[in-house]
């Protein structure tokens, strides 16, 4: 991308040089951060457009400032495409990102101190689902469900029992580190039984939902939130979908409740990404993300690594390094030296601390966008196993890094 940034190169060589180095890093490494991806050039161009200059507080047809002919058009287009993609009644495309989208749902649907029940952070849930250090745990009476200790998957009967006991005003499903299909219908049943609002947060899997390779919560949940930049492959942004019943409460919570002017450049870029997601190519991408994750999971298992839940149904694999005698942090640092970028991650019932947990989390969205297929997955598992066998040997790690760079040359980034 930097090759087109002539004005920046002239005006600010210091920032230009940083961006150029980041381009090279994104090209020369195997990016397995499960929440990351590569957007298309079209999405990047819209993100960098002059819409960043425009203030447009309010909603299409009802703005507070003049000059909205084109912001209205582009926001309506983003909304229409999102509705087509997910089949939602109502879409708000203004949340600045995934966390503000969740914050808006809390603000719209609850009073401070109301009870919520969400997946605990240590079991794969997100901070904004009621974890103590986040607004969602601080201002609400937040309770957490875990996964089953043996299967490491959600025990829906246990969640139902907990919900009957707690009677939360809102039940939250969706996760940041859960490698299995989420049964949204079962969650909806539980929510109905205890008369709770159901919030489904599909930040990680929305690209898989849009591509038809994961069931959609839209028909069964009251409210669905997502980011647009993870598997959905759009700009960094957020979105809320809901039934008509909750539309005005959600819209008012975003503006004027929590935000001022929407970031119209991001909204235009989201419209572009939704247009891409409506094509058959995107369905192939989504299927390949899941196929790649399965092949990578099998290959890692063949290398003797233990996977949480024993495998994956989606884009994400959680590796438990305990049997290897390694901590997640040391493993992630060594892998980065070898050109493989992951994050350390807690595993269910982790005995180690969150900053140096027992696992690493990996995802296949970004590498699939680069065109890597199943042979590439086996190669990546091999790079990873070699690096994990040599975490204290910098020479070996830098040798692997050279191999990784050569391997990456066959897969140009957008
Ligand atoms: C990533 C994520 C978010 C937050 O998104 P940000 O854009 O980082 O604020 C919210 N919920 C879940 C489940 C996520 O994985």
Tab-separated table of C-alpha atoms and ligand atoms in Angstrom:
chain	number	residue	atom	x	y	z
A	1	UNK	CA	0.000	0.000	0.000
A	2	UNK	CA	2.800	2.463	0.855
A	3	UNK	CA	3.978	2.460	-2.777
A	4	UNK	CA	0.973	4.678	-3.563
A	5	UNK	CA	1.474	7.064	-0.636
A	6	UNK	CA	3.569	9.707	-2.357
A	7	UNK	CA	2.225	12.699	-0.452
A	8	UNK	CA	2.961	11.019	2.865
A	9	UNK	CA	6.427	10.051	1.748
A	10	UNK	CA	7.153	13.687	0.887
A	11	UNK	CA	5.465	15.283	3.883
A	12	UNK	CA	6.399	12.924	6.676
A	13	UNK	CA	9.187	10.497	5.891
A	14	UNK	CA	9.280	9.378	9.506
A	15	UNK	CA	5.704	8.059	9.561
A	16	UNK	CA	6.078	6.801	5.977
A	17	UNK	CA	9.057	4.710	6.979
A	18	UNK	CA	7.119	3.136	9.845
A	19	UNK	CA	4.197	2.268	7.563
A	20	UNK	CA	6.537	0.817	4.967
A	21	UNK	CA	8.157	-1.398	7.600
A	22	UNK	CA	4.716	-2.546	8.774
A	23	UNK	CA	3.811	-3.434	5.161
A	24	UNK	CA	6.920	-5.588	4.992
A	25	UNK	CA	6.124	-7.208	8.340
A	26	UNK	CA	2.619	-8.059	7.149
A	27	UNK	CA	4.083	-9.553	3.996
A	28	UNK	CA	7.028	-11.458	5.448
A	29	UNK	CA	5.357	-13.118	8.429
A	30	UNK	CA	2.647	-15.751	8.853
A	31	UNK	CA	-0.076	-13.856	10.676
A	32	UNK	CA	-2.093	-16.237	12.801
A	33	UNK	CA	-3.721	-13.727	15.153
A	34	UNK	CA	-7.291	-15.021	15.093
A	35	UNK	CA	-8.863	-11.543	15.167
A	36	UNK	CA	-6.809	-10.161	12.266
A	37	UNK	CA	-7.138	-10.239	8.506
A	38	UNK	CA	-6.072	-8.408	5.351
A	39	UNK	CA	-8.663	-6.065	3.844
A	40	UNK	CA	-8.813	-5.531	0.112
A	41	UNK	CA	-7.181	-2.503	-1.450
A	42	UNK	CA	-10.660	-1.192	-2.196
A	43	UNK	CA	-11.459	-1.240	1.533
A	44	UNK	CA	-8.161	0.491	2.336
A	45	UNK	CA	-8.827	3.186	-0.249
A	46	UNK	CA	-12.289	3.904	1.163
A	47	UNK	CA	-10.802	4.022	4.680
A	48	UNK	CA	-8.283	6.596	3.478
A	49	UNK	CA	-10.870	8.687	1.616
A	50	UNK	CA	-11.972	12.294	2.157
A	51	UNK	CA	-15.019	11.091	4.050
A	52	UNK	CA	-12.691	11.305	7.043
A	53	UNK	CA	-13.189	15.078	6.727
A	54	UNK	CA	-16.949	15.019	7.257
A	55	UNK	CA	-19.034	15.430	10.411
A	56	UNK	CA	-22.424	13.727	10.244
A	57	UNK	CA	-23.963	13.426	13.702
A	58	UNK	CA	-27.369	11.802	13.495
A	59	UNK	CA	-28.682	9.261	11.008
A	60	UNK	CA	-29.414	9.346	7.246
A	61	UNK	CA	-32.175	11.905	6.583
A	62	UNK	CA	-31.826	13.330	10.097
A	63	UNK	CA	-28.459	14.996	10.537
A	64	UNK	CA	-27.458	17.956	12.615
A	65	UNK	CA	-25.060	19.516	10.107
A	66	UNK	CA	-25.487	20.357	6.422
A	67	UNK	CA	-23.596	18.799	3.551
A	68	UNK	CA	-24.870	15.238	3.973
A	69	UNK	CA	-25.895	14.292	0.423
A	70	UNK	CA	-23.146	11.687	0.086
A	71	UNK	CA	-22.778	10.581	3.692
A	72	UNK	CA	-26.483	9.668	3.683
A	73	UNK	CA	-26.043	7.689	0.494
A	74	UNK	CA	-23.033	5.768	1.693
A	75	UNK	CA	-24.457	5.009	5.152
A	76	UNK	CA	-27.729	3.789	3.602
A	77	UNK	CA	-25.761	1.622	1.211
A	78	UNK	CA	-23.767	0.062	4.058
A	79	UNK	CA	-26.994	-0.598	5.981
A	80	UNK	CA	-28.802	-2.114	2.975
A	81	UNK	CA	-25.864	-4.391	2.188
A	82	UNK	CA	-25.543	-5.504	5.811
A	83	UNK	CA	-29.273	-6.269	5.938
A	84	UNK	CA	-28.976	-8.342	2.794
A	85	UNK	CA	-25.874	-10.122	4.049
A	86	UNK	CA	-27.258	-11.080	7.468
A	87	UNK	CA	-31.024	-10.827	6.983
A	88	UNK	CA	-31.327	-8.363	9.858
A	89	UNK	CA	-34.407	-6.161	10.426
A	90	UNK	CA	-32.417	-3.203	11.642
A	91	UNK	CA	-28.742	-2.259	11.335
A	92	UNK	CA	-26.730	0.434	13.084
A	93	UNK	CA	-23.363	0.800	11.370
A	94	UNK	CA	-22.033	3.674	13.478
A	95	UNK	CA	-20.260	1.944	16.430
A	96	UNK	CA	-16.588	2.867	16.310
A	97	UNK	CA	-15.617	-0.744	17.011
A	98	UNK	CA	-16.786	-3.952	18.674
A	99	UNK	CA	-16.440	-2.838	22.288
A	100	UNK	CA	-18.434	0.400	21.791
A	101	UNK	CA	-21.124	-1.680	20.052
A	102	UNK	CA	-21.468	-3.860	23.155
A	103	UNK	CA	-21.357	-0.832	25.439
A	104	UNK	CA	-24.276	0.632	23.457
A	105	UNK	CA	-26.318	-2.549	23.890
A	106	UNK	CA	-25.788	-2.450	27.678
A	107	UNK	CA	-26.717	1.236	27.710
A	108	UNK	CA	-29.826	0.679	25.585
A	109	UNK	CA	-31.219	-2.408	27.280
A	110	UNK	CA	-30.174	-2.251	30.942
A	111	UNK	CA	-30.059	-0.030	33.989
A	112	UNK	CA	-26.860	0.085	36.052
A	113	UNK	CA	-26.874	-2.832	38.500
A	114	UNK	CA	-29.017	-5.092	36.291
A	115	UNK	CA	-27.973	-8.724	36.075
A	116	UNK	CA	-26.188	-10.068	33.034
A	117	UNK	CA	-24.850	-13.543	32.318
A	118	UNK	CA	-22.041	-13.983	29.801
A	119	UNK	CA	-19.202	-16.354	29.034
A	120	UNK	CA	-16.296	-15.772	31.423
A	121	UNK	CA	-13.142	-14.275	29.942
A	122	UNK	CA	-10.978	-17.242	31.027
A	123	UNK	CA	-13.257	-19.572	29.064
A	124	UNK	CA	-13.184	-17.616	25.823
A	125	UNK	CA	-15.637	-14.770	26.488
A	126	UNK	CA	-14.837	-11.099	25.834
A	127	UNK	CA	-14.002	-8.403	28.386
A	128	UNK	CA	-17.212	-6.569	27.456
A	129	UNK	CA	-19.393	-9.564	28.385
A	130	UNK	CA	-19.273	-8.724	32.090
A	131	UNK	CA	-15.642	-9.193	33.059
A	132	UNK	CA	-14.636	-7.332	36.231
A	133	UNK	CA	-12.063	-4.924	34.769
A	134	UNK	CA	-14.423	-3.694	32.019
A	135	UNK	CA	-17.367	-1.265	32.241
A	136	UNK	CA	-19.608	-4.294	31.757
A	137	UNK	CA	-18.453	-5.898	34.990
A	138	UNK	CA	-18.139	-2.688	36.931
A	139	UNK	CA	-21.564	-1.094	36.437
A	140	UNK	CA	-23.719	-4.194	36.100
A	141	UNK	CA	-24.295	-7.244	38.273
A	142	UNK	CA	-22.309	-9.535	36.020
A	143	UNK	CA	-22.238	-13.320	36.265
A	144	UNK	CA	-20.178	-15.692	34.157
A	145	UNK	CA	-20.671	-19.163	32.781
A	146	UNK	CA	-17.748	-21.500	32.145
A	147	UNK	CA	-17.223	-24.446	29.823
A	148	UNK	CA	-17.429	-28.070	30.869
A	149	UNK	CA	-14.158	-29.128	32.496
A	150	UNK	CA	-13.909	-32.400	30.566
A	151	UNK	CA	-15.133	-31.508	27.082
A	152	UNK	CA	-14.004	-27.849	27.289
A	153	UNK	CA	-17.186	-26.976	25.380
A	154	UNK	CA	-20.263	-25.031	26.484
A	155	UNK	CA	-22.560	-27.153	28.640
A	156	UNK	CA	-25.923	-25.707	27.598
A	157	UNK	CA	-27.815	-27.485	30.380
A	158	UNK	CA	-25.442	-25.958	32.920
A	159	UNK	CA	-25.937	-22.491	31.399
A	160	UNK	CA	-29.707	-23.043	31.582
A	161	UNK	CA	-29.494	-24.007	35.270
A	162	UNK	CA	-27.368	-20.957	36.017
A	163	UNK	CA	-29.762	-18.713	34.107
A	164	UNK	CA	-32.747	-20.060	36.081
A	165	UNK	CA	-30.927	-19.327	39.302
A	166	UNK	CA	-29.624	-15.855	38.410
A	167	UNK	CA	-32.508	-14.654	36.180
A	168	UNK	CA	-30.327	-12.219	34.216
A	169	UNK	CA	-31.951	-9.363	32.355
A	170	UNK	CA	-29.552	-10.098	29.502
A	171	UNK	CA	-27.879	-13.326	28.428
A	172	UNK	CA	-24.756	-12.938	26.284
A	173	UNK	CA	-23.311	-15.523	23.940
A	174	UNK	CA	-20.400	-15.311	21.557
A	175	UNK	CA	-16.685	-15.478	22.247
A	176	UNK	CA	-13.139	-14.460	21.398
A	177	UNK	CA	-11.433	-17.775	21.967
A	178	UNK	CA	-13.909	-20.607	21.448
A	179	UNK	CA	-13.055	-23.074	18.679
A	180	UNK	CA	-16.466	-24.714	18.391
A	181	UNK	CA	-19.835	-23.927	16.799
A	182	UNK	CA	-22.123	-21.940	19.070
A	183	UNK	CA	-25.701	-23.189	19.310
A	184	UNK	CA	-27.580	-19.889	19.132
A	185	UNK	CA	-30.980	-21.610	19.062
A	186	UNK	CA	-30.244	-23.284	22.372
A	187	UNK	CA	-29.154	-19.936	23.854
A	188	UNK	CA	-32.383	-18.365	22.552
A	189	UNK	CA	-34.397	-21.121	24.252
A	190	UNK	CA	-32.624	-20.445	27.555
A	191	UNK	CA	-33.164	-16.699	27.213
A	192	UNK	CA	-36.875	-17.186	26.479
A	193	UNK	CA	-37.301	-19.483	29.450
A	194	UNK	CA	-35.906	-16.931	31.905
A	195	UNK	CA	-37.316	-13.920	30.049
A	196	UNK	CA	-33.887	-12.464	29.268
A	197	UNK	CA	-32.782	-10.412	26.298
A	198	UNK	CA	-30.366	-12.432	24.167
A	199	UNK	CA	-27.270	-10.638	22.887
A	200	UNK	CA	-25.177	-12.638	20.412
A	201	UNK	CA	-21.727	-11.150	19.833
A	202	UNK	CA	-20.323	-12.564	16.589
A	203	UNK	CA	-17.252	-10.298	16.410
A	204	UNK	CA	-14.956	-13.205	15.546
A	205	UNK	CA	-17.193	-15.356	13.386
A	206	UNK	CA	-19.284	-12.818	11.431
A	207	UNK	CA	-17.385	-13.591	8.220
A	208	UNK	CA	-18.169	-17.274	8.701
A	209	UNK	CA	-21.828	-16.451	9.354
A	210	UNK	CA	-21.963	-14.195	6.284
A	211	UNK	CA	-20.269	-16.912	4.224
A	212	UNK	CA	-22.754	-19.538	5.395
A	213	UNK	CA	-20.293	-21.778	7.241
A	214	UNK	CA	-21.517	-21.039	10.783
A	215	UNK	CA	-25.189	-20.848	11.872
A	216	UNK	CA	-26.506	-17.286	12.156
A	217	UNK	CA	-27.901	-15.883	15.403
A	218	UNK	CA	-29.816	-13.158	13.554
A	219	UNK	CA	-33.126	-15.077	13.332
A	220	UNK	CA	-33.097	-16.029	17.033
A	221	UNK	CA	-31.283	-13.323	19.027
A	222	UNK	CA	-32.814	-10.003	20.042
A	223	UNK	CA	-29.581	-8.191	19.326
A	224	UNK	CA	-26.437	-9.165	17.426
A	225	UNK	CA	-23.190	-7.213	17.624
A	226	UNK	CA	-20.071	-7.624	15.561
A	227	UNK	CA	-16.820	-6.066	14.543
A	228	UNK	CA	-16.331	-5.643	10.807
A	229	UNK	CA	-12.570	-6.292	10.745
A	230	UNK	CA	-12.084	-9.887	11.876
A	231	UNK	CA	-13.256	-12.782	9.665
A	232	UNK	CA	-15.645	-10.322	7.944
A	233	UNK	CA	-12.559	-8.660	6.434
A	234	UNK	CA	-13.676	-5.032	6.490
A	235	UNK	CA	-12.269	-1.884	8.102
A	236	UNK	CA	-11.883	-1.621	11.882
A	237	UNK	CA	-15.420	-0.842	12.931
A	238	UNK	CA	-18.486	-2.209	14.683
A	239	UNK	CA	-22.125	-2.917	13.940
A	240	UNK	CA	-25.338	-3.702	15.802
A	241	UNK	CA	-28.201	-5.672	14.270
A	242	UNK	CA	-31.528	-6.037	16.026
A	243	UNK	CA	-35.230	-6.696	15.672
A	244	UNK	CA	-37.419	-3.678	14.832
A	245	UNK	CA	-38.631	-3.680	18.429
A	246	UNK	CA	-35.233	-2.551	19.728
A	247	UNK	CA	-34.218	-0.357	16.780
A	248	UNK	CA	-34.858	3.055	18.263
A	249	UNK	CA	-33.370	2.182	21.678
A	250	UNK	CA	-30.183	0.953	19.981
A	251	UNK	CA	-29.948	3.975	17.688
A	252	UNK	CA	-30.436	6.385	20.591
A	253	UNK	CA	-27.800	4.564	22.654
A	254	UNK	CA	-25.190	5.048	19.920
A	255	UNK	CA	-26.167	8.631	19.191
A	256	UNK	CA	-26.628	10.747	21.224
A	257	UNK	CA	-26.063	8.233	24.037
A	258	UNK	CA	-22.415	7.346	23.619
A	259	UNK	CA	-20.928	8.676	20.439
A	260	UNK	CA	-20.706	11.909	18.472
A	261	UNK	CA	-20.004	12.006	14.775
A	262	UNK	CA	-19.773	8.644	13.032
A	263	UNK	CA	-16.550	7.803	11.187
A	264	UNK	CA	-17.926	8.018	7.658
A	265	UNK	CA	-14.701	6.793	6.044
A	266	UNK	CA	-14.998	3.563	8.039
A	267	UNK	CA	-18.684	3.304	7.143
A	268	UNK	CA	-17.891	3.678	3.427
A	269	UNK	CA	-15.193	1.036	3.770
A	270	UNK	CA	-17.669	-1.251	5.573
A	271	UNK	CA	-20.067	-0.800	2.634
A	272	UNK	CA	-17.276	-1.913	0.295
A	273	UNK	CA	-16.472	-4.925	2.484
A	274	UNK	CA	-20.163	-5.938	2.652
A	275	UNK	CA	-20.314	-5.693	-1.150
A	276	UNK	CA	-17.361	-8.069	-1.307
A	277	UNK	CA	-18.958	-10.391	1.249
A	278	UNK	CA	-22.069	-10.698	-0.934
A	279	UNK	CA	-20.054	-12.322	-3.745
A	280	UNK	CA	-19.550	-16.079	-4.336
A	281	UNK	CA	-15.805	-15.531	-3.842
A	282	UNK	CA	-16.438	-14.663	-0.228
A	283	UNK	CA	-18.331	-17.920	0.345
A	284	UNK	CA	-15.298	-19.793	-0.977
A	285	UNK	CA	-13.042	-17.787	1.306
A	286	UNK	CA	-15.225	-18.566	4.345
A	287	UNK	CA	-15.285	-22.275	3.539
A	288	UNK	CA	-11.516	-22.274	3.027
A	289	UNK	CA	-10.956	-20.505	6.373
A	290	UNK	CA	-12.761	-23.363	8.126
A	291	UNK	CA	-11.121	-26.099	6.016
A	292	UNK	CA	-7.700	-24.580	6.659
A	293	UNK	CA	-8.313	-24.414	10.407
A	294	UNK	CA	-9.231	-28.087	10.460
A	295	UNK	CA	-6.141	-29.103	8.490
A	296	UNK	CA	-3.874	-26.909	10.607
A	297	UNK	CA	-5.438	-28.340	13.785
A	298	UNK	CA	-4.871	-31.917	12.591
A	299	UNK	CA	-1.298	-31.139	11.577
A	300	UNK	CA	-0.539	-29.533	14.950
A	301	UNK	CA	-2.021	-32.528	16.710
A	302	UNK	CA	0.171	-34.827	14.630
A	303	UNK	CA	3.119	-32.786	15.897
A	304	UNK	CA	2.101	-33.791	19.408
A	305	UNK	CA	0.359	-30.599	20.508
A	306	UNK	CA	-2.793	-30.699	22.633
A	307	UNK	CA	-5.741	-28.698	21.309
A	308	UNK	CA	-8.435	-27.351	23.600
A	309	UNK	CA	-11.670	-29.275	22.790
A	310	UNK	CA	-9.567	-31.567	20.599
A	311	UNK	CA	-10.013	-29.537	17.423
A	312	UNK	CA	-12.027	-26.806	15.753
A	313	UNK	CA	-15.267	-26.103	13.877
A	314	UNK	CA	-14.430	-22.508	12.977
A	315	UNK	CA	-11.419	-20.309	12.141
A	316	UNK	CA	-9.752	-20.678	15.505
A	317	UNK	CA	-7.499	-23.190	17.247
A	318	UNK	CA	-6.504	-22.995	20.891
A	319	UNK	CA	-3.309	-24.872	21.716
A	320	UNK	CA	-2.507	-26.003	25.259
A	321	UNK	CA	1.270	-26.010	25.692
A	322	UNK	CA	1.241	-27.600	29.153
A	323	UNK	CA	2.191	-31.082	27.896
A	324	UNK	CA	5.138	-29.462	26.090
A	325	UNK	CA	6.319	-27.889	29.338
A	326	UNK	CA	6.093	-24.406	27.810
A	327	UNK	CA	4.287	-21.205	28.791
A	328	UNK	CA	2.201	-19.373	26.206
A	329	UNK	CA	4.194	-16.184	26.384
A	330	UNK	CA	7.604	-17.740	25.819
A	331	UNK	CA	6.110	-19.765	22.973
A	332	UNK	CA	4.561	-16.674	21.348
A	333	UNK	CA	7.869	-14.778	21.607
A	334	UNK	CA	9.826	-17.649	20.073
A	335	UNK	CA	7.261	-18.068	17.288
A	336	UNK	CA	7.532	-14.367	16.463
A	337	UNK	CA	11.314	-14.737	16.158
A	338	UNK	CA	10.560	-17.508	13.658
A	339	UNK	CA	8.180	-15.243	11.702
A	340	UNK	CA	4.951	-16.808	12.970
A	341	UNK	CA	2.756	-14.277	14.776
A	342	UNK	CA	0.272	-15.544	17.380
A	343	UNK	CA	-1.000	-14.407	20.750
A	344	UNK	CA	-0.657	-16.190	24.041
A	345	UNK	CA	-4.054	-17.048	25.477
A	346	UNK	CA	-5.616	-18.528	28.584
A	347	UNK	CA	-7.076	-21.981	28.272
A	348	UNK	CA	-10.118	-23.123	30.273
A	349	UNK	CA	-9.253	-23.679	33.962
A	350	UNK	CA	-5.782	-22.282	33.328
A	351	UNK	CA	-3.376	-22.659	36.243
A	352	UNK	CA	-1.080	-19.905	34.943
A	353	UNK	CA	-1.573	-16.129	35.040
A	354	UNK	CA	-3.387	-14.236	32.217
A	355	UNK	CA	-0.197	-12.412	31.140
A	356	UNK	CA	1.672	-15.710	30.809
A	357	UNK	CA	-1.049	-18.277	30.258
A	358	UNK	CA	-0.814	-21.902	29.143
A	359	UNK	CA	-1.988	-21.525	25.580
A	360	UNK	CA	-1.642	-19.839	22.251
A	361	UNK	CA	-4.567	-18.854	20.049
A	362	UNK	CA	-4.283	-19.122	16.299
A	363	UNK	CA	-6.666	-18.320	13.459
A	364	UNK	CA	-6.712	-18.912	9.732
A	365	UNK	CA	-8.575	-15.873	8.346
A	366	UNK	CA	-5.577	-13.731	7.362
A	367	UNK	CA	-3.546	-16.553	5.848
A	368	UNK	CA	-6.580	-17.764	3.892
A	369	UNK	CA	-7.046	-14.272	2.446
A	370	UNK	CA	-3.439	-14.547	1.195
A	371	UNK	CA	-4.459	-17.639	-0.763
A	372	UNK	CA	-2.830	-20.210	1.473
A	373	UNK	CA	-4.444	-23.633	1.244
A	374	UNK	CA	-4.178	-26.998	2.891
A	375	UNK	CA	-0.576	-27.790	1.869
A	376	UNK	CA	0.447	-24.441	3.282
A	377	UNK	CA	-1.260	-25.363	6.585
A	378	UNK	CA	0.865	-28.489	6.931
A	379	UNK	CA	3.952	-26.409	6.193
A	380	UNK	CA	2.959	-23.853	8.826
A	381	UNK	CA	2.419	-26.589	11.433
A	382	UNK	CA	5.915	-27.779	10.630
A	383	UNK	CA	7.413	-24.284	11.083
A	384	UNK	CA	5.579	-23.977	14.390
A	385	UNK	CA	6.657	-27.360	15.721
A	386	UNK	CA	10.289	-26.652	14.832
A	387	UNK	CA	10.142	-23.278	16.570
A	388	UNK	CA	8.488	-24.716	19.688
A	389	UNK	CA	11.209	-27.369	19.898
A	390	UNK	CA	13.866	-24.647	19.816
A	391	UNK	CA	12.472	-21.744	21.800
A	392	UNK	CA	15.843	-20.921	23.358
A	393	UNK	CA	17.888	-21.326	20.196
A	394	UNK	CA	17.966	-17.966	18.399
A	395	UNK	CA	20.020	-19.307	15.488
A	396	UNK	CA	17.497	-22.014	14.706
A	397	UNK	CA	14.628	-19.537	15.102
A	398	UNK	CA	16.206	-17.099	12.676
A	399	UNK	CA	16.825	-19.957	10.247
A	400	UNK	CA	13.115	-20.795	10.395
A	401	UNK	CA	12.384	-17.126	9.871
A	402	UNK	CA	14.306	-17.170	6.577
A	403	UNK	CA	12.294	-20.200	5.478
A	404	UNK	CA	9.073	-18.422	6.474
A	405	UNK	CA	10.026	-15.338	4.445
A	406	UNK	CA	10.731	-17.467	1.387
A	407	UNK	CA	7.414	-19.302	1.895
A	408	UNK	CA	5.506	-16.002	2.192
A	409	UNK	CA	6.782	-14.782	-1.191
A	410	UNK	CA	4.370	-17.153	-2.926
A	411	UNK	CA	1.392	-15.521	-1.237
A	412	UNK	CA	1.202	-11.791	-2.015
A	413	UNK	CA	-0.838	-9.669	0.363
A	414	UNK	CA	-3.634	-7.413	-0.916
B	1	LIG	C1	-12.837	-8.458	19.244
B	1	LIG	C2	-14.072	-8.618	20.041
B	1	LIG	C3	-14.796	-7.511	20.507
B	1	LIG	C4	-14.253	-6.103	20.519
B	1	LIG	O1	-13.842	-5.558	19.396
B	1	LIG	P1	-12.885	-4.262	19.370
B	1	LIG	O2	-13.117	-3.818	17.970
B	1	LIG	O3	-11.528	-4.761	19.658
B	1	LIG	O4	-13.394	-3.297	20.366
B	1	LIG	C5	-16.019	-7.733	21.118
B	1	LIG	N1	-16.501	-8.971	21.281
B	1	LIG	C6	-15.826	-10.058	20.893
B	1	LIG	C7	-16.413	-11.405	21.123
B	1	LIG	C8	-14.580	-9.925	20.281
B	1	LIG	O5	-13.895	-11.010	19.940
